[in-house]
Coordinates of C-alpha atoms in Angstrom, one line a residue:
Chain A
X265 CA 3.8 16.6 -6.9
X266 CA 1.6 14.5 -9.5
X267 CA -2.1 14.8 -10.7
X268 CA -3.6 11.7 -10.3
X269 CA -5.1 9.8 -13.2
X270 CA -7.0 6.7 -12.9
X271 CA -5.5 3.2 -14.8
X272 CA -9.2 1.7 -14.5
X273 CA -12.0 0.7 -11.8
X274 CA -13.5 -1.7 -9.5
X275 CA -16.4 -3.6 -10.3
X276 CA -17.4 -4.5 -7.0
X277 CA -20.6 -6.1 -5.1
X278 CA -20.5 -3.2 -2.8
X279 CA -23.1 -0.5 -4.1
X280 CA -22.9 1.3 -0.9
X281 CA -20.6 2.2 2.3
X282 CA -23.4 0.1 4.3
X283 CA -22.8 -2.7 2.7
X284 CA -19.0 -3.2 3.4
X285 CA -18.5 -5.4 5.9
X286 CA -16.9 -3.6 9.0
X287 CA -15.9 -4.2 12.7
X288 CA -13.4 -7.0 14.4
X289 CA -13.8 -10.3 12.5
X290 CA -15.2 -8.6 9.3
X291 CA -14.0 -10.9 6.4
X292 CA -13.4 -9.6 2.9
X293 CA -14.4 -12.3 0.8
X294 CA -15.7 -10.2 -1.9
X295 CA -15.3 -11.1 -5.3
X296 CA -15.1 -8.2 -8.1
X297 CA -12.9 -7.2 -11.0
X298 CA -10.4 -4.9 -11.5
X299 CA -10.8 -3.0 -15.0
X300 CA -7.4 -1.5 -16.1
X301 CA -7.9 0.8 -19.1
X302 CA -7.3 -0.2 -22.3
X303 CA -4.2 2.1 -22.7
X304 CA -2.6 0.5 -19.8
X305 CA -3.2 -2.4 -20.3
X306 CA 0.4 -3.7 -21.6
X307 CA 1.7 -3.2 -18.1
X308 CA -0.2 -5.8 -16.5
X309 CA 2.0 -8.3 -18.2
X310 CA 3.2 -11.5 -15.7
X311 CA 1.1 -10.2 -13.3
X312 CA -0.5 -13.8 -13.8
X313 CA 2.1 -15.0 -12.1
X314 CA 1.0 -13.7 -8.6
X315 CA -1.3 -14.8 -6.0
X316 CA -1.6 -11.5 -4.6
X317 CA -2.0 -8.0 -5.4
X318 CA -1.7 -4.7 -3.4
X319 CA -4.2 -2.5 -5.2
X320 CA -4.0 1.9 -4.6
X321 CA -7.1 3.3 -5.2
X322 CA -9.3 6.4 -4.3
X323 CA -12.1 6.6 -1.8
X324 CA -13.6 9.3 -4.2
X325 CA -17.0 9.4 -2.2
X326 CA -15.3 10.7 0.6
X327 CA -15.0 14.1 1.4
X328 CA -12.8 16.0 3.8
X329 CA -10.7 14.3 6.9
X330 CA -10.5 14.0 10.8
X331 CA -7.1 13.7 12.2
X332 CA -9.0 11.6 15.1
X333 CA -12.2 9.4 14.6
X334 CA -14.0 6.2 16.4
X335 CA -13.4 3.0 13.8
X336 CA -16.2 0.7 13.4
X337 CA -14.1 -1.7 15.4
X338 CA -13.6 -0.1 18.6
X339 CA -15.5 2.4 21.2
X340 CA -12.5 4.5 21.5
X341 CA -11.0 7.1 18.9
X342 CA -7.4 6.7 17.3
X343 CA -5.7 8.9 15.0
X344 CA -6.3 8.7 11.4
X345 CA -3.1 7.3 10.6
X346 CA -3.6 4.2 13.2
X347 CA -6.8 3.3 11.4
X348 CA -8.0 2.4 7.7
X349 CA -10.7 5.3 7.9
X350 CA -11.9 6.9 4.4
X351 CA -11.3 10.2 6.2
X352 CA -7.9 11.3 5.2
X353 CA -5.4 14.0 4.2
X354 CA -5.4 12.1 1.1
X355 CA -8.3 9.7 0.5
X356 CA -6.1 6.8 -0.5
X357 CA -6.9 3.5 -0.5
X358 CA -5.1 0.6 0.0
X359 CA -6.1 -3.6 -0.4
X360 CA -4.8 -6.9 -0.7
X361 CA -6.4 -8.8 -3.0
X362 CA -6.1 -12.1 -4.1
X363 CA -5.9 -12.5 -7.7
X364 CA -8.2 -15.5 -9.3
X365 CA -7.2 -14.8 -12.9
X366 CA -7.0 -12.6 -15.7
X367 CA -8.8 -11.9 -18.8
X368 CA -6.7 -9.1 -20.8
X369 CA -7.4 -5.5 -18.7
X370 CA -9.6 -7.4 -16.6
X371 CA -8.2 -8.6 -13.2
X372 CA -10.9 -10.9 -11.2
X373 CA -10.1 -10.4 -7.7
X374 CA -11.6 -11.9 -4.2
X375 CA -11.2 -9.6 -0.9
X376 CA -12.5 -6.3 -1.8
X377 CA -13.2 -3.7 0.2
X378 CA -14.3 -0.9 -2.0
X379 CA -17.3 0.3 -3.2
X380 CA -18.3 0.0 -7.8
X381 CA -16.8 1.9 -9.4
X382 CA -14.1 3.2 -7.3
X383 CA -11.0 4.3 -9.3
X384 CA -7.8 2.6 -9.2
X385 CA -4.1 4.8 -9.0
X386 CA -2.2 1.8 -8.9
X387 CA -1.0 -2.2 -8.4
X388 CA 1.5 -3.8 -7.2
X389 CA 2.7 -7.1 -6.8
X390 CA 2.5 -8.5 -3.3
X391 CA 6.1 -10.1 -2.8
X392 CA 6.4 -10.8 1.0
X393 CA 4.6 -10.9 4.3
X394 CA 6.1 -9.5 7.8
X395 CA 5.4 -13.1 9.7
X396 CA 1.9 -12.8 11.7
X397 CA 4.0 -13.5 15.3
X398 CA 6.2 -10.4 15.2
X399 CA 3.4 -8.1 14.6
X400 CA 2.0 -6.5 17.2
X401 CA -1.7 -4.5 16.2
X402 CA -1.9 -1.9 19.0
X403 CA -5.7 -0.9 19.5
X404 CA -7.2 -3.5 17.4
X405 CA -5.1 -6.4 19.4
X406 CA -6.9 -4.1 22.6
X407 CA -10.2 -4.2 20.8
X408 CA -10.2 -7.9 20.1
X409 CA -9.6 -8.4 23.4
X410 CA -12.3 -6.6 24.8
X411 CA -14.8 -8.2 22.9
X412 CA -17.6 -10.4 25.0
Chain B
X349 CA -10.0 13.0 -8.2
X350 CA -7.9 14.8 -5.5
X351 CA -4.9 17.1 -5.2
X352 CA -2.2 14.8 -3.4
X353 CA -0.6 16.9 -0.2
X354 CA 2.4 16.0 1.8
X355 CA 1.3 15.1 5.0
X356 CA 5.5 15.1 5.8
X357 CA 9.1 13.7 4.4
X358 CA 11.3 11.0 5.0
X359 CA 14.6 11.4 6.9
X360 CA 16.8 8.6 4.7
X361 CA 20.5 7.8 4.4
X362 CA 20.0 7.5 1.3
X363 CA 20.5 10.6 -0.8
X364 CA 20.8 8.9 -4.3
X365 CA 19.1 6.6 -6.0
X366 CA 22.0 4.2 -6.5
X367 CA 22.9 3.6 -3.1
X368 CA 19.5 1.6 -2.3
X369 CA 19.8 -1.4 -2.6
X370 CA 18.3 -3.6 -5.5
X371 CA 18.1 -6.9 -6.9
X372 CA 17.6 -10.6 -5.7
X373 CA 18.1 -10.7 -1.9
X374 CA 18.4 -7.2 -1.5
X375 CA 18.1 -5.7 2.2
X376 CA 15.8 -3.0 2.9
X377 CA 17.0 -2.6 7.1
X378 CA 18.2 1.5 6.7
X379 CA 16.7 3.3 9.7
X380 CA 15.3 6.8 9.5
X381 CA 12.4 9.0 10.0
X382 CA 9.0 10.0 9.0
X383 CA 8.6 13.0 9.8
X384 CA 5.1 14.3 9.7
X385 CA 4.3 17.7 9.9
X386 CA 3.1 19.5 12.8
X387 CA -0.3 19.9 11.6
X388 CA -1.1 16.2 10.8
X389 CA 0.6 15.3 14.1
X390 CA -2.7 14.8 15.9
X391 CA -3.6 12.0 13.6
X392 CA -0.7 9.7 14.8
X393 CA -2.3 9.4 18.0
X394 CA -1.8 5.5 19.2
X395 CA 0.2 4.6 16.5
X396 CA 3.2 3.2 19.1
X397 CA 0.7 0.2 18.7
X398 CA 1.6 -1.0 16.0
X399 CA 4.8 -2.8 15.2
X400 CA 4.7 -2.2 11.3
X401 CA 3.5 0.6 9.0
X402 CA 2.6 0.8 5.3
X403 CA 3.6 4.1 4.1
X404 CA 2.4 5.4 0.6
X405 CA 4.9 8.2 -0.8
X406 CA 5.8 9.9 -3.7
X407 CA 8.4 8.8 -6.3
X408 CA 9.2 12.8 -7.1
X409 CA 12.4 12.0 -8.7
X410 CA 10.9 10.0 -11.0
X411 CA 10.1 11.5 -14.5
X412 CA 7.0 9.9 -17.5
X413 CA 6.6 6.0 -17.2
X414 CA 7.0 2.9 -19.1
X415 CA 4.4 0.1 -19.5
X416 CA 7.3 -2.5 -19.9
X417 CA 10.6 -2.3 -18.4
X418 CA 13.4 -4.5 -16.8
X419 CA 13.8 -4.4 -13.0
X420 CA 17.5 -4.7 -11.4
X421 CA 16.4 -7.9 -10.2
X422 CA 16.0 -9.8 -13.7
X423 CA 16.6 -9.9 -17.1
X424 CA 13.9 -10.2 -18.3
X425 CA 10.9 -7.4 -18.6
X426 CA 7.5 -7.5 -16.7
X427 CA 4.7 -5.0 -17.3
X428 CA 4.8 -2.1 -14.4
X429 CA 2.3 -3.2 -12.5
X430 CA 4.3 -6.8 -12.1
X431 CA 7.2 -4.7 -10.7
X432 CA 8.2 -2.1 -8.1
X433 CA 9.2 0.1 -11.1
X434 CA 9.6 3.9 -10.1
X435 CA 8.7 4.8 -13.7
X436 CA 4.8 4.4 -13.2
X437 CA 1.7 5.8 -14.5
X438 CA 0.7 7.5 -11.0
X439 CA 4.1 7.5 -9.1
X440 CA 3.2 6.2 -6.1
X441 CA 5.4 4.4 -3.4
X442 CA 4.5 1.7 -0.9
X443 CA 6.7 0.6 1.6
X444 CA 6.4 -1.5 4.7
X445 CA 8.4 0.5 7.3
X446 CA 9.1 -1.3 11.5
X447 CA 8.3 1.3 13.6
X448 CA 10.7 1.7 16.2
X449 CA 9.7 4.5 18.5
X450 CA 7.8 8.3 17.9
X451 CA 8.9 11.1 19.0
X452 CA 6.5 13.2 18.7
X453 CA 5.9 14.0 14.7
X454 CA 8.6 12.1 13.8
X455 CA 8.4 8.2 13.4
X456 CA 11.9 6.4 13.8
X457 CA 11.8 3.5 11.7
X458 CA 13.3 0.4 10.0
X459 CA 13.5 -0.7 6.8
X460 CA 13.4 2.3 4.3
X461 CA 14.0 2.1 0.7
X462 CA 13.0 5.8 -0.6
X463 CA 15.4 9.0 -0.9
X464 CA 16.1 11.4 1.7
X465 CA 13.5 14.2 1.3
X466 CA 10.2 11.8 -0.2
X467 CA 7.2 13.4 0.6
X468 CA 4.8 11.4 2.3
X469 CA 1.0 10.7 1.4
X470 CA -0.3 8.5 3.8
X471 CA 0.4 6.2 6.8
X472 CA -1.6 3.1 7.4
X473 CA -1.2 0.4 10.3
X474 CA -0.3 -3.2 9.2
X475 CA -2.8 -5.3 10.5
X476 CA -2.3 -8.5 9.2
X477 CA -0.5 -10.4 6.9
X478 CA -0.6 -13.0 3.7
X479 CA 0.5 -16.3 5.5
X480 CA 4.1 -16.5 3.4
X481 CA 3.0 -20.6 2.0
X482 CA 0.2 -19.4 0.3
X483 CA 1.8 -16.4 -1.7
X484 CA 2.9 -17.4 -5.6
X485 CA 5.7 -14.8 -6.5
X486 CA 5.8 -15.3 -10.6
X487 CA 8.6 -13.7 -12.5
X488 CA 10.4 -12.8 -8.8
X489 CA 10.5 -16.4 -7.6
X490 CA 11.5 -17.6 -11.2
X491 CA 14.6 -15.4 -11.5
X492 CA 15.5 -16.1 -8.1
X493 CA 15.3 -20.0 -9.0
X494 CA 17.9 -19.0 -12.0
X495 CA 19.7 -17.2 -9.9
X496 CA 23.8 -19.0 -10.1

């Protein structure tokens, strides 16, 4: 195993978890900045060419985990690995953001759903998509269908 | 920060890194199993409804990192955060797999690109895609265009 070390942190408009849009149809259009530490900035070379990025980060204000829980999108409980719950055995978050522009170690992005100050572990380029028509989305699609 | 703990490990046909398809047009169609430890198996409830999953895992046979490096897909060097290099500040891998079926704690999947025995940190449902036509893919698209 390894010891996680932050490569930077998120500047986000969300100061507490209640402010983050949740539930069916929640839109993550929030803009903010991924601030990468100066010592890691050379690792951003050529990232400007990608329109979208995966951000891997830490749920640093979450404690413990629940293997079964009710997401805000549904009235029924599901396994943690079938949800995006912050209460996970390893408190790791994953968000796809749109890269708007880069200024040195500052990546200006759209689509944040994490809290201000969230530690960033890794950034990877988003290279390809699974076509939407081939996706099955389990309980999420069922919850959407039940929605009045 | 947190101390990463494996929730399971990958049963993969790839026993050494040289066997993993790399480079432009590499197809990851390998089938294998995500073996989730019995104590975490309840967290898989309802995962069968999803056709695709994100797997977050550890490059456990990678040591150290390079901020700049040449990927197998290109003759030019790029920043580590613009590539999928295993030599990253935090040695975390991310793979999208297709879920074929579940047998208890065993998730049979297609699309592996990790080594046999790789520790798994997290699994998340793949809920939506960025439409392919809106993606820009930087150096990767340029390398593809240069390919004879």
